[in-house]
Coordinates of C-alpha atoms and ligand atoms in Angstrom, one line a residue:
M1 CA 0.0 0.0 0.0
E2 CA 1.3 3.4 -0.9
I3 CA 0.3 6.5 1.1
K4 CA 1.3 9.9 -0.1
A5 CA 0.4 13.5 0.3
T6 CA -0.7 15.3 -2.9
N7 CA -1.1 18.8 -4.3
T8 CA -4.1 17.7 -6.4
P9 CA -7.2 19.6 -5.2
Q10 CA -10.2 17.5 -4.4
L11 CA -12.1 18.9 -7.5
E12 CA -9.5 17.4 -9.8
W13 CA -8.6 14.2 -8.0
A14 CA -9.3 11.1 -10.1
G15 CA -9.4 7.5 -8.8
D16 CA -11.7 4.8 -7.3
A17 CA -13.0 6.6 -4.3
L18 CA -12.9 10.1 -3.0
A19 CA -13.5 10.4 0.8
I20 CA -14.6 13.7 2.3
G21 CA -14.9 14.6 6.0
L22 CA -17.8 16.7 7.1
F23 CA -18.4 18.6 10.3
E24 CA -21.8 18.6 12.0
D25 CA -21.7 22.4 11.8
G26 CA -20.4 22.4 8.2
M27 CA -23.1 20.5 6.4
E28 CA -24.1 23.2 3.9
L29 CA -22.3 22.6 0.7
T30 CA -20.6 25.9 0.0
G31 CA -17.4 26.8 -1.8
E32 CA -15.3 23.8 -2.9
L33 CA -17.9 21.3 -1.7
A34 CA -20.6 23.0 -3.8
K35 CA -18.4 22.9 -6.8
L36 CA -17.7 19.2 -6.2
D37 CA -21.4 18.5 -5.8
E38 CA -22.0 20.3 -9.1
K39 CA -19.3 18.3 -10.8
L40 CA -20.8 15.1 -9.5
T41 CA -24.2 16.2 -10.8
G42 CA -25.7 16.5 -7.3
T43 CA -24.6 13.0 -6.1
L44 CA -23.1 14.4 -2.9
S45 CA -26.2 16.4 -1.8
E46 CA -28.4 13.5 -2.7
L47 CA -26.4 11.1 -0.6
I48 CA -26.4 13.4 2.4
E49 CA -30.2 13.8 2.1
E50 CA -30.9 10.1 1.4
V51 CA -29.1 8.8 4.5
E52 CA -29.9 11.9 6.6
F53 CA -26.2 12.4 7.1
K54 CA -25.6 14.9 10.0
G55 CA -21.8 14.8 10.2
K56 CA -21.8 12.9 13.6
V57 CA -18.6 11.4 14.7
N58 CA -18.1 7.8 13.3
S59 CA -21.0 8.1 10.9
S60 CA -20.3 7.4 7.2
A61 CA -21.9 6.7 3.9
S62 CA -20.9 6.0 0.4
T63 CA -22.4 5.8 -3.0
R64 CA -21.6 5.2 -6.7
V65 CA -21.0 8.2 -8.9
G66 CA -22.2 8.3 -12.5
S67 CA -19.9 6.3 -14.8
K68 CA -18.6 9.4 -16.7
S69 CA -17.1 10.8 -13.6
P70 CA -13.3 10.5 -12.9
I71 CA -14.2 9.0 -9.5
R72 CA -16.2 5.8 -9.0
K73 CA -17.4 6.3 -5.4
I74 CA -17.9 9.1 -3.0
I75 CA -17.4 8.4 0.7
I76 CA -18.5 10.9 3.4
V77 CA -17.4 10.6 7.0
G78 CA -18.6 12.6 10.0
L79 CA -16.2 14.6 12.1
G80 CA -18.5 15.9 14.8
K81 CA -18.4 19.5 15.9
S82 CA -15.5 21.5 14.4
E83 CA -14.6 23.0 17.8
D84 CA -14.0 19.4 19.1
L85 CA -11.7 18.3 16.3
K86 CA -8.8 16.2 17.7
L87 CA -6.1 14.1 16.0
E88 CA -8.0 11.1 17.2
T89 CA -11.1 12.2 15.2
L90 CA -9.0 12.1 12.1
R91 CA -7.5 8.7 13.0
Q92 CA -11.0 7.3 13.4
A93 CA -12.3 9.0 10.2
A94 CA -9.4 7.7 8.2
A95 CA -9.9 4.2 9.6
T96 CA -13.6 4.3 8.7
C97 CA -12.8 5.5 5.1
G98 CA -10.2 2.8 4.7
R99 CA -12.6 0.0 5.8
L100 CA -15.3 1.4 3.5
A101 CA -13.0 1.7 0.6
K102 CA -11.8 -1.9 1.1
K103 CA -15.4 -3.1 1.3
E104 CA -16.4 -1.2 -1.8
R105 CA -13.4 -2.8 -3.6
C106 CA -11.6 0.5 -4.3
K107 CA -7.9 0.2 -5.1
S108 CA -7.2 4.0 -5.0
L109 CA -8.5 6.4 -2.5
G110 CA -8.2 10.2 -2.2
I111 CA -9.0 11.6 1.2
C112 CA -9.8 15.2 2.1
L113 CA -9.9 15.9 5.9
P114 CA -9.5 19.2 7.7
M115 CA -6.2 20.2 9.3
C116 CA -5.7 19.6 13.0
Q117 CA -2.7 21.2 14.8
D118 CA -0.5 21.3 11.6
A119 CA 0.0 19.5 8.3
N120 CA 2.5 16.9 9.7
S121 CA 0.4 15.9 12.7
T122 CA -2.7 15.7 10.5
A123 CA -0.9 13.5 7.9
A124 CA 0.5 11.3 10.6
A125 CA -2.9 10.8 12.3
I126 CA -4.6 9.9 9.0
T127 CA -1.8 7.5 8.1
E128 CA -2.1 5.8 11.4
G129 CA -5.9 5.5 10.9
F130 CA -5.4 3.8 7.6
E131 CA -2.5 1.5 8.4
L132 CA -4.0 0.2 11.6
A133 CA -7.5 -0.3 10.2
L134 CA -6.4 -2.0 7.0
H135 CA -3.9 -4.3 8.6
Q136 CA -5.2 -7.9 8.5
D137 CA -3.5 -10.8 10.2
H138 CA -3.8 -13.9 7.9
R139 CA -0.8 -15.8 9.2
F140 CA -2.8 -18.7 10.6
K141 CA -5.5 -19.0 7.9
S142 CA -5.1 -21.8 5.3
E143 CA -7.5 -20.1 3.0
L144 CA -8.9 -16.6 2.7
E145 CA -12.7 -16.0 2.3
N146 CA -14.3 -13.1 0.5
Q147 CA -11.0 -11.3 -0.1
G148 CA -11.7 -8.3 -2.4
P149 CA -8.8 -6.3 -3.8
D150 CA -6.6 -4.4 -1.3
V151 CA -6.6 -0.6 -1.2
E152 CA -3.3 0.0 -3.0
Q153 CA -2.9 3.7 -3.2
I154 CA -4.0 6.4 -0.8
E155 CA -3.6 10.1 -1.4
L156 CA -3.9 12.7 1.3
I157 CA -5.4 15.8 -0.4
G158 CA -4.2 19.2 0.8
L159 CA -1.3 17.9 2.8
A160 CA 1.5 18.2 0.3
G161 CA 4.9 18.3 1.9
S162 CA 4.0 15.8 4.7
D163 CA 5.7 12.8 3.2
E164 CA 8.3 12.6 5.9
A165 CA 5.6 12.7 8.6
I166 CA 3.8 9.9 6.7
A167 CA 6.9 7.8 6.6
R168 CA 7.5 8.2 10.4
A169 CA 3.9 7.4 11.1
R170 CA 4.3 4.2 9.1
Q171 CA 7.4 3.3 11.1
I172 CA 5.4 3.6 14.3
C173 CA 2.6 1.6 12.8
S174 CA 5.0 -1.2 11.9
G175 CA 5.7 -1.4 15.7
V176 CA 2.0 -1.5 16.6
I177 CA 1.5 -4.3 14.0
L178 CA 4.4 -6.3 15.4
A179 CA 2.9 -6.0 18.9
R180 CA -0.5 -7.1 17.6
E181 CA 1.0 -10.1 15.8
L182 CA 2.9 -11.2 18.8
V183 CA -0.2 -11.0 21.0
A184 CA -2.5 -12.7 18.5
A185 CA -0.1 -15.6 18.0
P186 CA -1.2 -18.6 20.0
P187 CA 0.8 -19.9 22.9
N188 CA 2.0 -22.9 20.9
S189 CA 3.5 -20.6 18.4
C190 CA 4.6 -17.6 20.5
T191 CA 6.8 -19.1 23.2
P192 CA 9.8 -17.8 25.3
I193 CA 12.0 -19.3 22.6
T194 CA 10.3 -17.6 19.7
M195 CA 10.2 -14.3 21.7
A196 CA 14.0 -14.5 22.1
Q197 CA 14.3 -15.2 18.3
T198 CA 12.1 -12.2 17.5
A199 CA 14.3 -10.1 19.8
E200 CA 17.4 -11.4 18.1
A201 CA 15.9 -10.7 14.7
L202 CA 15.0 -7.1 15.7
A203 CA 18.5 -6.5 17.0
Q204 CA 20.0 -7.9 13.8
E205 CA 17.8 -5.9 11.5
F206 CA 18.3 -2.6 13.2
G207 CA 21.7 -3.0 14.7
L208 CA 20.6 -2.9 18.4
G209 CA 22.4 -4.3 21.4
I210 CA 21.0 -7.6 22.6
E211 CA 21.5 -9.7 25.7
I212 CA 19.5 -12.9 26.4
L213 CA 20.0 -14.3 29.8
E214 CA 19.4 -18.1 30.0
Q215 CA 18.2 -19.8 33.2
E216 CA 21.7 -20.2 34.6
D217 CA 22.5 -16.5 34.0
C218 CA 19.3 -15.6 35.9
E219 CA 20.2 -18.0 38.7
K220 CA 23.6 -16.2 39.0
L221 CA 21.8 -12.9 39.3
G222 CA 19.5 -14.4 42.0
M223 CA 16.3 -13.9 40.0
G224 CA 14.4 -16.3 42.3
A225 CA 11.0 -14.6 41.7
F226 CA 11.2 -14.9 37.9
L227 CA 12.6 -18.4 38.0
G228 CA 9.9 -19.5 40.5
V229 CA 7.3 -18.8 37.9
A230 CA 9.3 -20.5 35.1
K231 CA 9.8 -23.7 37.1
A232 CA 6.8 -25.7 35.8
S233 CA 7.3 -24.9 32.1
D234 CA 9.0 -27.4 29.8
L235 CA 10.3 -24.4 27.8
P236 CA 13.4 -22.5 29.0
P237 CA 12.8 -19.0 30.4
K238 CA 14.4 -16.2 28.5
F239 CA 15.3 -12.9 30.1
I240 CA 15.5 -10.4 27.1
H241 CA 17.3 -7.1 27.2
I242 CA 17.5 -5.0 24.0
T243 CA 19.4 -1.7 23.9
Y244 CA 18.9 1.2 21.5
K245 CA 21.7 3.7 21.7
P246 CA 21.7 6.9 19.6
E247 CA 24.8 7.9 17.7
V248 CA 25.0 11.1 19.6
T249 CA 25.3 11.5 23.4
P250 CA 21.9 10.5 24.7
R251 CA 19.6 13.3 26.1
R252 CA 18.3 10.8 28.6
K253 CA 18.3 7.1 29.4
L254 CA 15.0 5.2 29.8
A255 CA 13.9 1.6 30.5
I256 CA 10.7 0.0 29.3
V257 CA 9.8 -3.3 30.9
G258 CA 7.1 -5.6 29.6
K259 CA 5.4 -8.6 31.3
G260 CA 6.1 -11.6 29.1
L261 CA 4.0 -14.6 30.0
T262 CA 3.5 -16.4 26.8
F263 CA 0.8 -18.4 28.6
D264 CA -0.7 -18.1 32.1
S265 CA -2.5 -21.2 33.3
G266 CA -2.5 -19.8 36.8
G267 CA 0.0 -22.4 37.9
L268 CA -1.2 -24.7 40.8
N269 CA -3.8 -22.0 41.8
L270 CA -5.1 -22.9 38.3
K271 CA -7.4 -20.7 36.4
T272 CA -10.8 -22.3 36.1
S273 CA -12.9 -22.5 33.0
G274 CA -14.8 -19.2 32.6
S275 CA -11.7 -17.3 33.8
G276 CA -10.6 -16.6 30.3
I277 CA -7.8 -19.1 30.5
E278 CA -8.0 -19.7 26.7
M279 CA -7.1 -16.1 26.2
M280 CA -4.0 -16.2 28.3
K281 CA -1.8 -16.0 25.1
T282 CA -2.3 -12.2 25.6
D283 CA -0.4 -12.3 28.9
M284 CA 2.8 -11.4 27.0
G285 CA 1.1 -8.2 25.9
G286 CA 3.5 -6.0 27.9
A287 CA 6.5 -7.7 26.1
G288 CA 4.6 -7.4 22.8
T289 CA 4.2 -3.7 23.3
T290 CA 7.9 -3.5 24.3
F291 CA 9.1 -5.2 21.2
G292 CA 6.7 -3.1 19.0
T293 CA 8.3 0.0 20.6
V294 CA 11.7 -1.4 19.8
K295 CA 10.8 -1.7 16.2
A296 CA 9.4 1.9 16.0
I297 CA 12.3 3.5 18.0
A298 CA 15.0 1.7 16.0
Q299 CA 13.6 3.3 12.9
L300 CA 12.9 6.7 14.3
K301 CA 16.3 7.0 15.9
P302 CA 15.8 9.5 18.6
D303 CA 18.6 11.0 20.7
V304 CA 17.6 8.9 23.7
E305 CA 19.0 5.7 25.0
V306 CA 16.3 3.1 25.6
H307 CA 16.6 -0.3 27.4
F308 CA 13.8 -2.8 26.6
I309 CA 13.5 -5.6 29.1
S310 CA 11.2 -8.6 29.4
A311 CA 11.5 -11.7 31.6
V312 CA 9.7 -14.2 29.3
T313 CA 8.3 -17.5 30.4
E314 CA 5.1 -19.5 30.8
N315 CA 3.1 -20.1 34.0
M316 CA 2.3 -23.8 33.9
V317 CA 1.5 -26.8 36.1
S318 CA 3.7 -29.9 36.6
G319 CA 5.5 -31.8 39.3
H320 CA 8.2 -29.1 39.1
A321 CA 5.7 -26.3 39.7
M322 CA 6.2 -23.9 42.6
H323 CA 3.8 -24.7 45.4
P324 CA 1.2 -22.2 46.6
G325 CA 3.0 -21.2 49.8
D326 CA 6.5 -21.3 48.5
F327 CA 8.9 -18.5 49.6
L328 CA 11.0 -17.0 46.8
T329 CA 13.9 -14.6 47.0
A330 CA 14.1 -11.9 44.3
S331 CA 17.3 -10.4 43.0
N332 CA 17.2 -7.5 45.4
G333 CA 17.2 -10.0 48.3
K334 CA 13.5 -9.5 49.2
T335 CA 11.5 -12.6 50.1
I336 CA 8.1 -13.3 48.8
E337 CA 5.5 -15.8 50.1
V338 CA 3.6 -17.0 47.0
N339 CA 0.1 -17.3 48.4
N340 CA -1.3 -17.4 44.9
T341 CA 0.7 -18.8 41.9
D342 CA -1.7 -17.0 39.6
A343 CA -0.2 -13.6 40.7
E344 CA 2.8 -14.6 38.6
G345 CA 3.3 -11.4 36.5
R346 CA 4.4 -9.3 39.4
L347 CA 7.0 -12.0 40.3
T348 CA 8.6 -11.9 36.9
L349 CA 8.4 -8.1 36.9
A350 CA 10.1 -7.9 40.3
D351 CA 13.4 -9.2 38.9
A352 CA 13.0 -7.3 35.7
L353 CA 12.5 -4.0 37.6
V354 CA 15.6 -4.7 39.8
F355 CA 17.6 -5.4 36.6
A356 CA 16.3 -2.2 34.9
E357 CA 17.2 0.0 37.9
K358 CA 20.7 -1.4 38.0
L359 CA 21.2 0.1 34.5
G360 CA 21.2 3.5 36.0
V361 CA 18.4 4.9 33.8
D362 CA 16.5 8.2 34.4
A363 CA 13.0 6.5 34.4
I364 CA 11.4 3.1 34.2
V365 CA 8.0 2.3 32.8
D366 CA 6.5 -1.1 33.0
L367 CA 3.5 -2.4 31.0
A368 CA 1.7 -5.6 32.1
T369 CA -1.5 -7.5 31.7
L370 CA -1.3 -7.6 35.4
T371 CA -4.8 -7.9 37.0
G372 CA -8.4 -8.8 36.2
A373 CA -9.2 -6.1 38.8
C374 CA -7.9 -3.4 36.4
V375 CA -10.3 -4.7 33.7
I376 CA -13.2 -4.5 36.2
A377 CA -12.2 -1.0 37.1
L378 CA -11.5 0.5 33.7
G379 CA -12.8 -1.9 31.1
N380 CA -11.2 -2.5 27.7
D381 CA -10.6 1.0 26.5
I382 CA -8.6 2.5 29.4
A383 CA -5.4 1.4 30.9
G384 CA -4.5 2.0 34.5
L385 CA -1.4 4.1 35.5
W386 CA 0.3 4.0 38.8
S387 CA 3.3 6.1 39.7
P388 CA 4.6 7.9 42.8
D389 CA 6.2 10.4 40.4
D390 CA 4.0 13.3 39.3
N391 CA 6.4 14.4 36.6
L392 CA 6.6 11.0 34.9
T393 CA 2.9 10.7 35.2
A394 CA 2.4 14.0 33.4
Q395 CA 4.8 12.9 30.6
L396 CA 3.0 9.6 30.1
K397 CA -0.5 11.2 30.2
A398 CA 0.5 13.7 27.5
A399 CA 2.1 10.9 25.4
A400 CA -1.1 8.8 25.7
E401 CA -3.3 11.8 24.9
S402 CA -1.5 12.6 21.6
A403 CA -1.4 8.9 20.7
G404 CA -5.2 8.6 21.2
E405 CA -4.6 5.8 23.8
K406 CA -6.6 6.2 27.0
L407 CA -4.8 6.1 30.3
W408 CA -6.1 6.9 33.8
R409 CA -4.0 7.5 36.9
M410 CA -4.9 5.3 39.8
P411 CA -3.9 5.7 43.4
L412 CA -0.9 4.0 44.9
E413 CA -2.5 3.9 48.3
E414 CA 0.3 2.9 50.6
K415 CA -2.1 1.8 53.4
Y416 CA -3.2 -1.1 51.2
F417 CA 0.2 -2.6 51.5
E418 CA -1.0 -3.9 54.8
G419 CA -2.8 -6.6 52.8
L420 CA 0.5 -7.9 51.4
K421 CA 2.2 -8.3 54.8
A422 CA 3.4 -11.8 55.4
M423 CA 4.2 -13.6 58.7
H424 CA 7.6 -15.0 57.9
A425 CA 8.5 -13.5 54.5
D426 CA 8.9 -9.8 53.5
M427 CA 5.6 -9.8 51.7
K428 CA 3.0 -12.0 50.1
N429 CA 2.4 -11.8 46.3
T430 CA -1.4 -11.4 46.7
G431 CA -3.5 -9.2 48.9
P432 CA -7.3 -9.4 49.5
R433 CA -9.7 -9.0 46.6
P434 CA -10.6 -5.4 47.0
A435 CA -8.3 -3.0 45.2
G436 CA -6.4 -5.9 43.6
A437 CA -4.9 -3.7 40.9
I438 CA -3.6 -1.3 43.5
T439 CA -2.0 -4.0 45.7
A440 CA -0.4 -5.4 42.5
A441 CA 1.2 -2.0 41.8
L442 CA 2.3 -1.6 45.4
F443 CA 4.0 -5.0 45.2
L444 CA 5.9 -3.9 42.1
K445 CA 6.9 -0.7 43.9
Q446 CA 8.9 -2.8 46.4
F447 CA 11.4 -3.6 43.6
V448 CA 12.2 0.0 42.6
K449 CA 14.4 2.0 45.0
D450 CA 14.7 5.6 43.8
T451 CA 14.4 5.7 40.0
P452 CA 11.2 7.5 38.8
W453 CA 8.9 4.6 37.9
A454 CA 5.4 4.1 36.5
H455 CA 3.4 0.9 36.0
I456 CA 0.7 0.6 33.3
D457 CA -1.8 -2.2 33.6
I458 CA -2.9 -3.2 30.1
A459 CA -5.0 -6.3 31.1
G460 CA -8.1 -4.6 29.6
T461 CA -6.6 -2.8 26.6
V462 CA -4.4 -5.5 25.2
W463 CA -7.3 -7.2 23.4
I464 CA -10.7 -6.2 22.3
D465 CA -13.6 -8.5 21.4
A466 CA -16.0 -7.8 18.6
E467 CA -18.8 -7.8 21.1
N468 CA -17.5 -4.6 22.5
G469 CA -18.7 -2.8 19.4
C470 CA -15.2 -2.6 18.1
N471 CA -14.7 -2.6 14.3
N472 CA -11.2 -3.7 14.6
P473 CA -11.3 -6.6 17.1
G474 CA -8.4 -8.6 18.4
A475 CA -5.0 -7.6 19.6
T476 CA -4.7 -3.8 19.9
G477 CA -1.0 -3.1 20.1
Y478 CA -2.0 -0.7 22.9
G479 CA 0.9 1.3 24.3
V480 CA 3.3 1.3 21.4
R481 CA 2.3 4.8 20.3
T482 CA 2.2 6.2 23.8
L483 CA 5.7 4.8 24.6
V484 CA 7.1 6.1 21.3
N485 CA 5.7 9.6 22.1
W486 CA 7.1 9.3 25.6
V487 CA 10.6 8.4 24.4
L488 CA 10.5 11.2 21.9
S489 CA 9.3 13.8 24.4
Ligands
BES501 N1 -2.7 -12.5 33.6 C1 -3.5 -12.3 34.7 C2 -4.4 -11.0 34.6 C3 -5.4 -10.9 33.5 C4 -6.7 -11.2 33.8 C5 -5.0 -10.5 32.3 C6 -7.6 -11.1 32.8 C7 -5.9 -10.4 31.3 C8 -7.2 -10.7 31.5 C9 -2.7 -12.3 36.0 O1 -1.6 -13.1 36.0 C10 -3.6 -12.9 37.0 O2 -3.9 -14.0 36.9 N2 -4.0 -12.1 38.0 C11 -4.8 -12.5 39.0 C12 -4.2 -12.0 40.3 C13 -4.9 -12.6 41.5 C14 -4.5 -14.0 41.7 C15 -4.4 -11.8 42.7 C16 -6.2 -11.9 38.8 O3 -6.3 -10.8 38.3 O4 -7.2 -12.6 39.0
MN502 MN1 -1.9 -15.1 36.5
ZN503 ZN1 -0.7 -13.4 34.2

């Protein structure tokens, strides 16, 4: 698929489909739109009337244009009120147009949307909308049903000069797509071994630093919490550390840590049926986002050093499994009573956070499909953010806002640590049911001494089912665009 900015005005554009964005408060066809309607012998005004199109956000319509016209279809997409226009509106509008164009078997598409902020931000948002809506994952299908032609060429009308911004947006999208593909791959295909191979391949392709710690290496570092989780798996654990270093002196040094459970059975405190156990391939979503961010950052080449870390394993059951009640010692020397083997993510993250802090970075952000409690609290559209650091919180919220990814700060209520107090060990890994997402964050906090740190729970946002009224169901790649914005900020 080719995406480019063009100088051609909408009146002169020729191709399969012309898509036009309309505001609720801009529904009278005046100026350019009136001329276009005239040129299309009234098709545009007829369409608007026929479907009672009001320009509401997410509304759209399309119709065939007379055969003598240089365009075959006209697509209209609603943008809501002009005063509310955001980049996210443009992303959604482009996504809608892309899906419609595909459905209508259009190979070439011209799109005319209003400017938001500046030409480059506008072009980037539109590009993201198209790329992420039109990406389809066919890796595991033996045959494809009802495949019409692909949209091959998209032209952004009125945004000439934004080709560099389009190229960068596409690099970011390649990271989002990698994250999605890793999450969507089943647990018999995406394993700690294949995750390590993916990391090696990324490092090879983009010339990044890579270090993969095997079980013995992790033992030497005293990573008892991570290894406790890995014990029952027949597959070797892999502790993955990828480094991006700019050619210039880095402006700052950051670490991104992702939970990497390629499958979470719950261990001996086994997940029951109805718990969503069959979806626990998504439990490496933090690592997926981390790798996706690697791919984007390696292409964007910012002047920031970034360490990407994931302790990858499965949480399984076997005669080697850790027992509910085992005491584990993490690499910072803290002891943990494992009162529930299903609270495994925080155990793997504990050692990953200790490792990250030892690198001497300026800030650490972890992403994890950590708790069902976060899904209950915030649903599938909003991720939870916990951080003792107001400055880092502000950076992440701004990064998420411009990415169009929803993030809500939750309280790190110290008092609730009471619930994690253990009789003989330093702490338990699980507290009482109330505030389960907060106690999980408080647990992680024990493994970061004084580096600014934030934890993002993506258990809800990692995957979205079609039933949630989502027109792009499946793995979301949530977090890649936020993290990229954060690193660049
Ligand atoms: N991977 C799960 C959390 C999860 C739940 C992710 C639903 C995506 C969807 C995590 O390892 C887990 O099992 N958490 C437990 C913690 C509990 C035992 C304290 C949970 O949330 O039930
Ligand atoms: Mn679990
Ligand atoms: Zn888990």
